Amino acid sequence: MNTLQIEDRVRAATRAAADTVAPDSVPPLRLASERLFRSGSGSRSGSRSGSREGSRALAWVWGRRLAPLAAAVAVVAVAIAMVTVGRTVNHSPGGTSPASSAGPGPVRTGPAVSSYVASGAVPRYYVSIESHGNPNFNPSYAVVRATATGSAVETVAAAADRSVVAVTAAANDRTFILDEQPSVSASPNANQSFEPRSFVKLSLGPDGRVLSLAALSLSVPAGQLMTGFALSPDGTKLAIAVQPDNNKREPDLTEVKVITLATGATLTWTANGTVGFGPDDARSLSWTDSERTLAFDWAASGPGVHTGVWLLNLDTGGGSLLADSREAVILVNQASLNPAPLPTSTTVPVIRPASTSAGQPVTPPTCQEDSIITPDGSAIVCGAITTLNEKVQPNGAGLQRGAETEYFEYSAASGKVARVLGHWTFGSVGALSVEVLWSNASGSVLIGVIPDGGGGRVGVIRGNEFTPLPATVASVPSLSGAW
């Protein structure tokens, strides 16, 4: 959950604290893991894919089933802490694209999704993680869907008493890895974070039908927390980020492993800090097509807060995660809780009013959720958002607000903003949802999430055009998928 969405949780939880809520109506509480609050006996709410809500600053992992009153009080406490030190970037003026040198405007509808698919601009199929009812209380499963129509091609259920919690994809649109765990939804005291993980390779034919399902020999043992995983573009290697929680001398230890699927050969890098925004984060790690660089979202341990996007040189063959990497984009300075100024280019700045029409100061859009590297390695992409004209409705009717979005593309070489897509304003929104789910080779075409009147909408982003993907029905999908 990004820091702006957390503000929604503060308000919602405060109102909910006096109510009795039926279990099935409790919203998913998928807050990110932070070692400061971890314990080896804990476990987690099933984060089904990369769009799992979570912000990295001072969050911890909650159980799948909290009593309604306790959940409301807990969310208030967590959210206030996270709003105070949430992951934000101070986006000062800059950029090199027309989108960054002019003010924002309304969303323009782009070409039909079918035309993107027919031209090969976006993959033909994707796999989403869905459930019948609230996934906190019902097992999740994988659904192969056609990008152009949203129709289900095939459904892949986990084994009995297990749940599919996340998915990652190779570049060929045919190979996927499913992340499965024992389902603990029936236990009132259970929390899935530290349940063991196993992996299944899903292979599709040209028509999107399942060709094969193969259980992999690798696993993550019980008691360890996996905060990231990503399949290599050629589908032969799996990168995972794990917090083993069994090293007493280094309790903040994170291991990044690259595993060759055919042989089990493993390269390991270690450092003290946290990768990703929560359990099973399928976009906290991302590969370049050369398979020589692995990008990872990193929160350093130690005083203050220091978050950024680092690029790991895989040719080093294992060792120190930070010594074998370089920080490509700094997001928050370690020395203080203040956002780090964004390195900018020298083109025409964005012209922003000092305040909105309601007299509120304007805060530039800030990066939320994960940042991913483009397959050609040229850019690092994040979705950014800010609220506009926010006001509390009378008589407890909730919030009324608009939003402004931008999808920043940083140069991986310089860390400066090289391009901005999706610079839009929204007059009325529900959840402040924004995320990048997939990028083409150069970052000129994205699949991402934008805010709408509800929980957000997934679609294709090109320039300042957005084409929504056809909505799914009959199940509860995440605002995500693996392409």
Tab-separated table of C-alpha atoms in Angstrom:
chain	number	residue	atom	x	y	z
A	1	MET	CA	0.000	0.000	0.000
A	2	ASN	CA	1.458	3.374	-0.856
A	3	THR	CA	1.642	6.160	1.688
A	4	LEU	CA	-1.375	7.962	0.277
A	5	GLN	CA	-3.456	4.809	0.392
A	6	ILE	CA	-2.374	4.396	4.003
A	7	GLU	CA	-3.956	7.745	4.826
A	8	ASP	CA	-7.204	6.248	3.592
A	9	ARG	CA	-6.664	3.352	5.996
A	10	VAL	CA	-6.139	5.739	8.912
A	11	ARG	CA	-9.482	7.369	8.318
A	12	ALA	CA	-11.298	4.135	7.524
A	13	ALA	CA	-9.871	2.333	10.524
A	14	THR	CA	-10.769	5.141	12.863
A	15	ARG	CA	-14.380	5.015	11.719
A	16	ALA	CA	-14.372	1.221	11.915
A	17	ALA	CA	-13.019	0.997	15.442
A	18	ALA	CA	-16.468	1.312	16.995
A	19	ASP	CA	-18.133	-1.107	14.619
A	20	THR	CA	-18.534	-4.849	14.537
A	21	VAL	CA	-17.488	-6.102	11.137
A	22	ALA	CA	-18.311	-9.496	9.667
A	23	PRO	CA	-15.133	-11.457	8.861
A	24	ASP	CA	-15.748	-11.558	5.123
A	25	SER	CA	-15.946	-7.776	4.976
A	26	VAL	CA	-12.551	-7.151	6.530
A	27	PRO	CA	-10.311	-5.682	3.801
A	28	PRO	CA	-6.987	-7.403	3.094
A	29	LEU	CA	-4.249	-6.167	5.370
A	30	ARG	CA	-1.142	-6.756	3.313
A	31	LEU	CA	1.349	-4.405	4.851
A	32	ALA	CA	4.989	-4.780	4.115
A	33	SER	CA	7.471	-6.568	6.270
A	34	GLU	CA	10.034	-4.628	8.219
A	35	ARG	CA	12.618	-6.434	10.262
A	36	LEU	CA	12.345	-3.983	13.141
A	37	PHE	CA	8.985	-5.540	13.941
A	38	ARG	CA	9.593	-9.085	12.799
A	39	SER	CA	9.718	-12.222	14.852
A	40	GLY	CA	10.683	-15.644	13.632
A	41	SER	CA	7.422	-17.143	14.838
A	42	GLY	CA	5.292	-14.738	12.864
A	43	SER	CA	3.767	-15.309	9.461
A	44	ARG	CA	1.948	-13.303	6.845
A	45	SER	CA	-1.168	-12.425	4.957
A	46	GLY	CA	-0.887	-13.905	1.483
A	47	SER	CA	0.511	-11.321	-0.876
A	48	ARG	CA	-0.650	-12.738	-4.156
A	49	SER	CA	1.403	-10.669	-6.611
A	50	GLY	CA	3.306	-7.500	-7.122
A	51	SER	CA	0.423	-5.201	-6.478
A	52	ARG	CA	0.151	-6.305	-2.924
A	53	GLU	CA	-0.431	-3.273	-0.844
A	54	GLY	CA	2.630	-2.279	1.165
A	55	SER	CA	5.028	0.532	1.912
A	56	ARG	CA	8.469	-0.129	3.063
A	57	ALA	CA	9.142	2.433	5.787
A	58	LEU	CA	7.841	1.239	9.171
A	59	ALA	CA	5.382	-1.532	8.414
A	60	TRP	CA	5.071	-5.039	9.685
A	61	VAL	CA	3.306	-8.170	8.628
A	62	TRP	CA	-0.151	-8.809	10.014
A	63	GLY	CA	-1.986	-12.076	10.320
A	64	ARG	CA	-4.641	-13.093	7.857
A	65	ARG	CA	-7.376	-13.040	10.438
A	66	LEU	CA	-7.608	-10.213	12.948
A	67	ALA	CA	-10.683	-9.484	14.996
A	68	PRO	CA	-12.446	-6.492	13.418
A	69	LEU	CA	-11.906	-4.098	16.306
A	70	ALA	CA	-8.301	-5.152	16.757
A	71	ALA	CA	-7.704	-4.810	13.029
A	72	ALA	CA	-9.052	-1.280	12.992
A	73	VAL	CA	-6.925	-0.182	15.927
A	74	ALA	CA	-3.858	-1.893	14.481
A	75	VAL	CA	-4.248	-0.252	11.099
A	76	VAL	CA	-4.481	3.171	12.746
A	77	ALA	CA	-1.203	2.614	14.574
A	78	VAL	CA	0.642	1.230	11.552
A	79	ALA	CA	-0.717	3.783	9.141
A	80	ILE	CA	0.186	6.780	11.268
A	81	ALA	CA	3.770	5.531	11.525
A	82	MET	CA	3.974	4.874	7.799
A	83	VAL	CA	2.457	8.201	6.793
A	84	THR	CA	5.077	9.887	8.964
A	85	VAL	CA	8.057	8.241	7.246
A	86	GLY	CA	6.532	6.835	4.060
A	87	ARG	CA	8.453	6.256	0.859
A	88	THR	CA	8.291	9.479	-1.104
A	89	VAL	CA	10.390	11.376	-3.570
A	90	ASN	CA	10.492	15.143	-3.883
A	91	HIS	CA	10.030	15.513	-7.635
A	92	SER	CA	11.446	18.897	-8.450
A	93	PRO	CA	10.919	20.157	-12.014
A	94	GLY	CA	12.611	18.336	-14.856
A	95	GLY	CA	12.283	15.791	-17.607
A	96	THR	CA	12.932	15.556	-21.295
A	97	SER	CA	9.582	14.602	-22.753
A	98	PRO	CA	6.678	16.827	-23.760
A	99	ALA	CA	4.668	15.259	-20.951
A	100	SER	CA	7.063	16.715	-18.385
A	101	SER	CA	7.174	20.236	-19.816
A	102	ALA	CA	3.459	20.933	-19.716
A	103	GLY	CA	0.796	20.810	-17.063
A	104	PRO	CA	-1.249	17.655	-16.535
A	105	GLY	CA	-4.500	16.997	-18.334
A	106	PRO	CA	-7.331	14.482	-18.385
A	107	VAL	CA	-6.751	10.895	-19.458
A	108	ARG	CA	-6.876	10.388	-23.204
A	109	THR	CA	-8.133	7.020	-24.425
A	110	GLY	CA	-5.602	5.151	-26.525
A	111	PRO	CA	-5.986	2.479	-29.196
A	112	ALA	CA	-7.889	-0.705	-28.428
A	113	VAL	CA	-5.995	-3.287	-26.396
A	114	SER	CA	-6.509	-5.747	-29.248
A	115	SER	CA	-4.442	-3.504	-31.531
A	116	TYR	CA	-1.574	-3.455	-29.032
A	117	VAL	CA	-1.726	-7.253	-28.849
A	118	ALA	CA	-1.977	-7.725	-32.623
A	119	SER	CA	1.088	-5.553	-33.207
A	120	GLY	CA	3.087	-7.351	-30.543
A	121	ALA	CA	3.373	-4.194	-28.442
A	122	VAL	CA	2.064	-6.024	-25.340
A	123	PRO	CA	1.988	-9.746	-24.517
A	124	ARG	CA	-0.974	-11.828	-25.643
A	125	TYR	CA	-1.567	-13.537	-22.278
A	126	TYR	CA	-1.075	-12.861	-18.604
A	127	VAL	CA	-1.588	-14.765	-15.375
A	128	SER	CA	-3.480	-13.199	-12.478
A	129	ILE	CA	-4.004	-14.450	-8.931
A	130	GLU	CA	-7.668	-14.524	-7.963
A	131	SER	CA	-10.049	-15.915	-5.366
A	132	HIS	CA	-13.738	-16.431	-4.762
A	133	GLY	CA	-14.392	-13.955	-1.971
A	134	ASN	CA	-11.906	-12.240	0.301
A	135	PRO	CA	-8.474	-13.817	-0.326
A	136	ASN	CA	-7.676	-13.505	3.374
A	137	PHE	CA	-10.268	-16.203	4.029
A	138	ASN	CA	-10.401	-18.116	0.731
A	139	PRO	CA	-7.681	-19.933	-1.216
A	140	SER	CA	-6.271	-18.107	-4.226
A	141	TYR	CA	-5.590	-19.651	-7.618
A	142	ALA	CA	-4.001	-18.672	-10.928
A	143	VAL	CA	-5.998	-17.696	-14.011
A	144	VAL	CA	-4.538	-17.465	-17.509
A	145	ARG	CA	-6.260	-14.561	-19.272
A	146	ALA	CA	-6.192	-13.084	-22.743
A	147	THR	CA	-4.875	-9.524	-22.570
A	148	ALA	CA	-7.089	-8.328	-25.436
A	149	THR	CA	-10.408	-9.572	-24.044
A	150	GLY	CA	-9.849	-10.347	-20.366
A	151	SER	CA	-11.426	-13.754	-20.921
A	152	ALA	CA	-10.198	-16.686	-18.856
A	153	VAL	CA	-8.323	-19.220	-20.968
A	154	GLU	CA	-7.579	-21.653	-18.163
A	155	THR	CA	-7.644	-21.818	-14.362
A	156	VAL	CA	-4.823	-23.390	-12.352
A	157	ALA	CA	-5.646	-24.318	-8.780
A	158	ALA	CA	-3.066	-25.077	-6.132
A	159	ALA	CA	-2.876	-28.493	-4.532
A	160	ALA	CA	-5.307	-29.303	-1.740
A	161	ASP	CA	-4.970	-27.044	1.304
A	162	ARG	CA	-2.587	-24.754	-0.547
A	163	SER	CA	-2.934	-21.309	-2.069
A	164	VAL	CA	-1.228	-19.571	-4.993
A	165	VAL	CA	0.058	-16.309	-3.552
A	166	ALA	CA	2.093	-14.748	-6.377
A	167	VAL	CA	3.311	-15.210	-9.944
A	168	THR	CA	6.248	-14.065	-12.071
A	169	ALA	CA	6.765	-14.339	-15.834
A	170	ALA	CA	9.515	-14.875	-18.397
A	171	ALA	CA	9.761	-12.653	-21.461
A	172	ASN	CA	8.321	-15.216	-23.890
A	173	ASP	CA	4.689	-14.918	-22.703
A	174	ARG	CA	4.657	-18.684	-22.240
A	175	THR	CA	6.565	-19.417	-19.023
A	176	PHE	CA	5.449	-18.490	-15.499
A	177	ILE	CA	6.424	-19.482	-11.966
A	178	LEU	CA	3.676	-19.816	-9.337
A	179	ASP	CA	4.495	-19.231	-5.669
A	180	GLU	CA	2.441	-21.536	-3.437
A	181	GLN	CA	2.018	-21.880	0.331
A	182	PRO	CA	-0.084	-23.971	2.691
A	183	SER	CA	-3.376	-22.168	3.176
A	184	VAL	CA	-3.843	-21.108	6.795
A	185	SER	CA	-7.086	-19.168	6.364
A	186	ALA	CA	-9.030	-21.569	8.567
A	187	SER	CA	-6.852	-20.930	11.614
A	188	PRO	CA	-7.776	-17.886	13.703
A	189	ASN	CA	-4.204	-17.459	14.935
A	190	ALA	CA	-2.401	-18.204	11.691
A	191	ASN	CA	-0.379	-15.793	9.634
A	192	GLN	CA	1.135	-16.980	6.396
A	193	SER	CA	4.288	-14.880	6.169
A	194	PHE	CA	6.663	-17.556	7.359
A	195	GLU	CA	4.905	-20.602	5.980
A	196	PRO	CA	7.101	-22.637	3.602
A	197	ARG	CA	7.003	-21.742	-0.080
A	198	SER	CA	7.139	-24.071	-3.029
A	199	PHE	CA	7.217	-23.213	-6.719
A	200	VAL	CA	5.472	-24.568	-9.807
A	201	LYS	CA	6.540	-23.917	-13.403
A	202	LEU	CA	3.538	-23.159	-15.639
A	203	SER	CA	4.094	-23.510	-19.393
A	204	LEU	CA	1.549	-22.307	-21.971
A	205	GLY	CA	1.032	-23.176	-25.607
A	206	PRO	CA	0.515	-20.614	-28.391
A	207	ASP	CA	-3.243	-20.667	-27.666
A	208	GLY	CA	-2.727	-19.869	-23.970
A	209	ARG	CA	-3.704	-23.361	-22.850
A	210	VAL	CA	-1.639	-25.059	-20.185
A	211	LEU	CA	0.977	-27.345	-21.699
A	212	SER	CA	2.517	-28.470	-18.442
A	213	LEU	CA	2.725	-27.898	-14.699
A	214	ALA	CA	5.974	-28.955	-13.068
A	215	ALA	CA	6.797	-28.724	-9.377
A	216	LEU	CA	10.297	-27.312	-8.888
A	217	SER	CA	12.750	-28.842	-6.466
A	218	LEU	CA	13.624	-25.500	-4.869
A	219	SER	CA	11.717	-24.090	-1.886
A	220	VAL	CA	11.845	-21.453	0.854
A	221	PRO	CA	11.694	-23.136	4.282
A	222	ALA	CA	9.229	-22.295	7.015
A	223	GLY	CA	10.429	-19.426	9.186
A	224	GLN	CA	11.935	-17.457	6.304
A	225	LEU	CA	10.292	-14.461	4.647
A	226	MET	CA	10.500	-14.071	0.862
A	227	THR	CA	10.199	-10.397	-0.078
A	228	GLY	CA	10.851	-10.643	-3.800
A	229	PHE	CA	11.008	-13.065	-6.699
A	230	ALA	CA	11.455	-12.681	-10.434
A	231	LEU	CA	11.880	-15.154	-13.287
A	232	SER	CA	14.685	-14.398	-15.739
A	233	PRO	CA	13.678	-13.297	-19.243
A	234	ASP	CA	14.723	-16.655	-20.750
A	235	GLY	CA	12.869	-18.570	-18.036
A	236	THR	CA	15.896	-20.541	-16.847
A	237	LYS	CA	16.710	-18.788	-13.562
A	238	LEU	CA	14.723	-17.545	-10.586
A	239	ALA	CA	15.865	-14.613	-8.436
A	240	ILE	CA	14.506	-14.461	-4.889
A	241	ALA	CA	15.051	-12.144	-1.918
A	242	VAL	CA	14.815	-13.850	1.473
A	243	GLN	CA	15.123	-12.710	5.070
A	244	PRO	CA	16.294	-15.885	6.838
A	245	ASP	CA	15.712	-14.550	10.370
A	246	ASN	CA	18.074	-17.129	11.800
A	247	ASN	CA	21.318	-15.162	11.990
A	248	LYS	CA	21.595	-13.822	15.530
A	249	ARG	CA	24.643	-11.682	14.701
A	250	GLU	CA	22.918	-10.087	11.701
A	251	PRO	CA	19.169	-9.949	12.413
A	252	ASP	CA	18.593	-7.571	9.471
A	253	LEU	CA	20.234	-9.895	6.956
A	254	THR	CA	18.728	-10.198	3.482
A	255	GLU	CA	19.876	-12.767	0.945
A	256	VAL	CA	19.382	-12.315	-2.782
A	257	LYS	CA	19.709	-15.654	-4.581
A	258	VAL	CA	19.794	-16.461	-8.286
A	259	ILE	CA	18.923	-20.113	-8.831
A	260	THR	CA	19.405	-22.040	-12.074
A	261	LEU	CA	16.205	-24.076	-12.366
A	262	ALA	CA	17.680	-27.006	-14.293
A	263	THR	CA	20.502	-27.714	-11.850
A	264	GLY	CA	19.687	-25.907	-8.625
A	265	ALA	CA	23.029	-24.067	-8.785
A	266	THR	CA	22.694	-20.955	-6.621
A	267	LEU	CA	24.512	-17.626	-6.448
A	268	THR	CA	23.970	-15.674	-3.218
A	269	TRP	CA	24.531	-12.047	-2.257
A	270	THR	CA	23.916	-10.696	1.261
A	271	ALA	CA	23.475	-7.330	2.989
A	272	ASN	CA	21.705	-5.813	5.976
A	273	GLY	CA	18.449	-4.177	4.901
A	274	THR	CA	15.185	-5.010	3.161
A	275	VAL	CA	14.246	-5.747	-0.438
A	276	GLY	CA	10.709	-4.939	-1.539
A	277	PHE	CA	7.453	-3.826	-0.013
A	278	GLY	CA	6.163	-6.988	1.583
A	279	PRO	CA	5.941	-10.746	1.281
A	280	ASP	CA	6.060	-12.299	-2.193
A	281	ASP	CA	6.599	-8.968	-3.922
A	282	ALA	CA	6.886	-9.937	-7.590
A	283	ARG	CA	8.210	-6.564	-8.723
A	284	SER	CA	10.796	-5.719	-6.079
A	285	LEU	CA	13.281	-7.578	-8.283
A	286	SER	CA	13.470	-7.071	-12.059
A	287	TRP	CA	15.834	-8.297	-14.767
A	288	THR	CA	17.348	-6.752	-17.854
A	289	ASP	CA	17.152	-8.760	-21.070
A	290	SER	CA	20.907	-9.305	-20.996
A	291	GLU	CA	20.442	-11.176	-17.689
A	292	ARG	CA	23.604	-9.506	-16.406
A	293	THR	CA	21.796	-6.955	-14.216
A	294	LEU	CA	19.158	-7.415	-11.525
A	295	ALA	CA	17.404	-4.318	-10.173
A	296	PHE	CA	16.171	-4.372	-6.586
A	297	ASP	CA	14.200	-1.943	-4.412
A	298	TRP	CA	16.255	-1.472	-1.260
A	299	ALA	CA	15.689	-0.037	2.209
A	300	ALA	CA	18.939	0.126	4.153
A	301	SER	CA	19.133	-0.755	7.822
A	302	GLY	CA	20.568	1.675	10.348
A	303	PRO	CA	19.571	5.169	11.541
A	304	GLY	CA	17.151	7.224	9.510
A	305	VAL	CA	15.639	5.969	6.295
A	306	HIS	CA	17.513	5.353	3.077
A	307	THR	CA	15.639	3.792	0.172
A	308	GLY	CA	16.584	3.510	-3.448
A	309	VAL	CA	16.824	1.334	-6.531
A	310	TRP	CA	20.068	-0.597	-6.874
A	311	LEU	CA	21.505	-2.500	-9.844
A	312	LEU	CA	23.274	-5.787	-9.057
A	313	ASN	CA	26.066	-6.948	-11.394
A	314	LEU	CA	25.303	-10.650	-11.749
A	315	ASP	CA	28.694	-11.337	-13.339
A	316	THR	CA	30.255	-11.005	-9.883
A	317	GLY	CA	28.962	-14.481	-9.024
A	318	GLY	CA	27.859	-13.824	-5.450
A	319	GLY	CA	29.159	-12.056	-2.366
A	320	SER	CA	28.289	-8.640	-0.951
A	321	LEU	CA	24.976	-7.353	-2.307
A	322	LEU	CA	25.856	-3.676	-1.997
A	323	ALA	CA	29.535	-3.948	-2.957
A	324	ASP	CA	28.528	-5.737	-6.168
A	325	SER	CA	25.768	-3.205	-6.928
A	326	ARG	CA	25.381	0.511	-7.525
A	327	GLU	CA	22.562	2.759	-6.421
A	328	ALA	CA	20.924	4.062	-9.586
A	329	VAL	CA	18.154	6.161	-7.997
A	330	ILE	CA	18.059	7.578	-4.462
A	331	LEU	CA	14.525	7.879	-3.142
A	332	VAL	CA	14.913	8.874	0.527
A	333	ASN	CA	18.061	10.065	2.323
A	334	GLN	CA	19.334	7.908	5.173
A	335	ALA	CA	20.433	10.836	7.325
A	336	SER	CA	16.907	12.144	7.847
A	337	LEU	CA	13.281	11.383	7.123
A	338	ASN	CA	13.145	14.111	4.484
A	339	PRO	CA	12.705	13.074	0.839
A	340	ALA	CA	15.822	13.285	-1.302
A	341	PRO	CA	15.720	15.917	-4.062
A	342	LEU	CA	15.186	14.292	-7.445
A	343	PRO	CA	18.117	14.695	-9.857
A	344	THR	CA	16.712	16.508	-12.878
A	345	SER	CA	17.672	17.405	-16.393
A	346	THR	CA	17.716	20.942	-17.711
A	347	THR	CA	14.606	21.058	-19.886
A	348	VAL	CA	11.534	23.218	-19.430
A	349	PRO	CA	10.115	22.714	-15.917
A	350	VAL	CA	6.608	21.642	-15.105
A	351	ILE	CA	4.517	24.669	-14.197
A	352	ARG	CA	2.518	23.995	-11.042
A	353	PRO	CA	0.223	26.375	-9.167
A	354	ALA	CA	1.150	27.064	-5.559
A	355	SER	CA	-2.232	25.752	-4.431
A	356	THR	CA	-5.327	24.038	-5.755
A	357	SER	CA	-8.655	25.675	-6.437
A	358	ALA	CA	-9.638	24.736	-2.885
A	359	GLY	CA	-6.668	26.641	-1.503
A	360	GLN	CA	-4.659	23.564	-0.569
A	361	PRO	CA	-0.908	23.493	-1.236
A	362	VAL	CA	0.119	21.360	-4.210
A	363	THR	CA	2.381	18.398	-3.437
A	364	PRO	CA	4.056	16.944	-6.544
A	365	PRO	CA	3.288	13.301	-7.333
A	366	THR	CA	5.573	10.927	-5.442
A	367	CYS	CA	6.689	7.414	-6.374
A	368	GLN	CA	4.680	4.588	-4.837
A	369	GLU	CA	5.081	0.822	-4.671
A	370	ASP	CA	7.880	-0.837	-6.648
A	371	SER	CA	10.160	0.573	-9.293
A	372	ILE	CA	11.171	-1.741	-12.152
A	373	ILE	CA	13.970	-1.613	-14.703
A	374	THR	CA	13.118	-1.644	-18.402
A	375	PRO	CA	14.269	-4.809	-20.205
A	376	ASP	CA	16.856	-2.893	-22.255
A	377	GLY	CA	18.341	-1.588	-19.000
A	378	SER	CA	18.027	2.065	-19.973
A	379	ALA	CA	15.457	3.272	-17.435
A	380	ILE	CA	13.901	2.681	-14.032
A	381	VAL	CA	10.155	3.240	-13.943
A	382	CYS	CA	7.829	4.122	-11.066
A	383	GLY	CA	4.223	5.269	-10.735
A	384	ALA	CA	3.667	8.509	-8.790
A	385	ILE	CA	0.535	10.184	-7.404
A	386	THR	CA	-0.676	13.060	-5.241
A	387	THR	CA	-4.099	14.156	-4.022
A	388	LEU	CA	-5.981	17.225	-5.263
A	389	ASN	CA	-8.757	19.192	-3.571
A	390	GLU	CA	-9.205	16.698	-0.758
A	391	LYS	CA	-11.952	17.380	1.744
A	392	VAL	CA	-13.902	15.390	4.305
A	393	GLN	CA	-17.577	15.003	3.489
A	394	PRO	CA	-20.075	15.963	6.214
A	395	ASN	CA	-21.912	13.377	8.313
A	396	GLY	CA	-19.231	10.748	7.977
A	397	ALA	CA	-19.747	10.394	4.221
A	398	GLY	CA	-16.029	9.875	3.621
A	399	LEU	CA	-13.503	11.698	1.501
A	400	GLN	CA	-13.877	13.631	-1.697
A	401	ARG	CA	-10.695	14.232	-3.636
A	402	GLY	CA	-9.057	14.189	-6.995
A	403	ALA	CA	-5.564	13.058	-7.955
A	404	GLU	CA	-2.621	13.792	-10.228
A	405	THR	CA	-0.411	11.014	-11.611
A	406	GLU	CA	2.922	10.755	-13.391
A	407	TYR	CA	4.922	7.699	-14.442
A	408	PHE	CA	8.557	8.695	-14.056
A	409	GLU	CA	11.291	7.032	-16.065
A	410	TYR	CA	14.742	7.643	-14.595
A	411	SER	CA	17.869	7.168	-16.662
A	412	ALA	CA	19.619	4.108	-15.249
A	413	ALA	CA	22.941	5.762	-16.068
A	414	SER	CA	22.421	9.207	-14.532
A	415	GLY	CA	19.471	8.804	-12.152
A	416	LYS	CA	17.764	11.808	-13.772
A	417	VAL	CA	14.203	11.800	-15.079
A	418	ALA	CA	14.436	11.044	-18.793
A	419	ARG	CA	10.745	10.711	-19.639
A	420	VAL	CA	7.302	11.098	-18.062
A	421	LEU	CA	4.220	9.184	-19.148
A	422	GLY	CA	0.663	9.367	-17.870
A	423	HIS	CA	0.685	12.945	-16.534
A	424	TRP	CA	-3.015	13.115	-15.732
A	425	THR	CA	-5.501	14.717	-13.377
A	426	PHE	CA	-8.589	12.971	-12.009
A	427	GLY	CA	-11.544	14.936	-10.672
A	428	SER	CA	-12.808	12.249	-8.309
A	429	VAL	CA	-11.077	9.069	-7.198
A	430	GLY	CA	-11.501	6.286	-4.672
A	431	ALA	CA	-8.293	4.489	-3.703
A	432	LEU	CA	-5.101	6.296	-4.669
A	433	SER	CA	-3.914	3.413	-6.818
A	434	VAL	CA	-0.897	3.768	-9.076
A	435	GLU	CA	1.640	1.128	-10.082
A	436	VAL	CA	3.759	-0.124	-12.966
A	437	LEU	CA	3.164	-3.815	-13.708
A	438	TRP	CA	5.044	-4.340	-16.986
A	439	SER	CA	7.224	-2.421	-19.424
A	440	ASN	CA	8.239	-2.999	-23.009
A	441	ALA	CA	11.945	-2.994	-23.834
A	442	SER	CA	12.458	0.775	-23.741
A	443	GLY	CA	9.661	1.902	-21.409
A	444	SER	CA	7.639	3.589	-24.160
A	445	VAL	CA	4.664	1.289	-23.453
A	446	LEU	CA	3.640	0.265	-19.936
A	447	ILE	CA	0.933	-1.800	-18.322
A	448	GLY	CA	-0.025	-0.163	-15.062
A	449	VAL	CA	-2.669	0.849	-12.557
A	450	ILE	CA	-4.372	4.251	-12.493
A	451	PRO	CA	-6.902	5.568	-9.968
A	452	ASP	CA	-10.631	5.534	-10.661
A	453	GLY	CA	-13.778	5.805	-8.566
A	454	GLY	CA	-13.046	2.470	-6.915
A	455	GLY	CA	-9.894	0.480	-6.265
A	456	GLY	CA	-8.048	1.370	-9.476
A	457	ARG	CA	-7.943	0.245	-13.090
A	458	VAL	CA	-5.334	-1.729	-15.038
A	459	GLY	CA	-4.527	-0.740	-18.598
A	460	VAL	CA	-1.960	0.081	-21.272
A	461	ILE	CA	-0.119	3.405	-20.931
A	462	ARG	CA	1.583	5.056	-23.890
A	463	GLY	CA	2.521	8.726	-23.706
A	464	ASN	CA	-0.540	10.400	-22.222
A	465	GLU	CA	-2.926	7.738	-23.513
A	466	PHE	CA	-4.515	5.007	-21.421
A	467	THR	CA	-6.505	2.014	-22.633
A	468	PRO	CA	-8.186	-0.008	-19.873
A	469	LEU	CA	-7.893	-3.771	-19.958
A	470	PRO	CA	-11.260	-5.530	-20.074
A	471	ALA	CA	-12.512	-6.161	-16.548
A	472	THR	CA	-12.679	-9.648	-15.097
A	473	VAL	CA	-15.762	-11.131	-13.457
A	474	ALA	CA	-16.825	-14.019	-11.200
A	475	SER	CA	-13.775	-13.794	-8.934
A	476	VAL	CA	-11.728	-11.290	-6.980
A	477	PRO	CA	-8.553	-10.493	-8.955
A	478	SER	CA	-5.689	-8.423	-7.692
A	479	LEU	CA	-4.923	-5.193	-9.522
A	480	SER	CA	-1.988	-6.964	-11.020
A	481	GLY	CA	-0.827	-9.828	-13.143
A	482	ALA	CA	2.335	-11.184	-14.689
A	483	TRP	CA	2.999	-10.575	-18.374
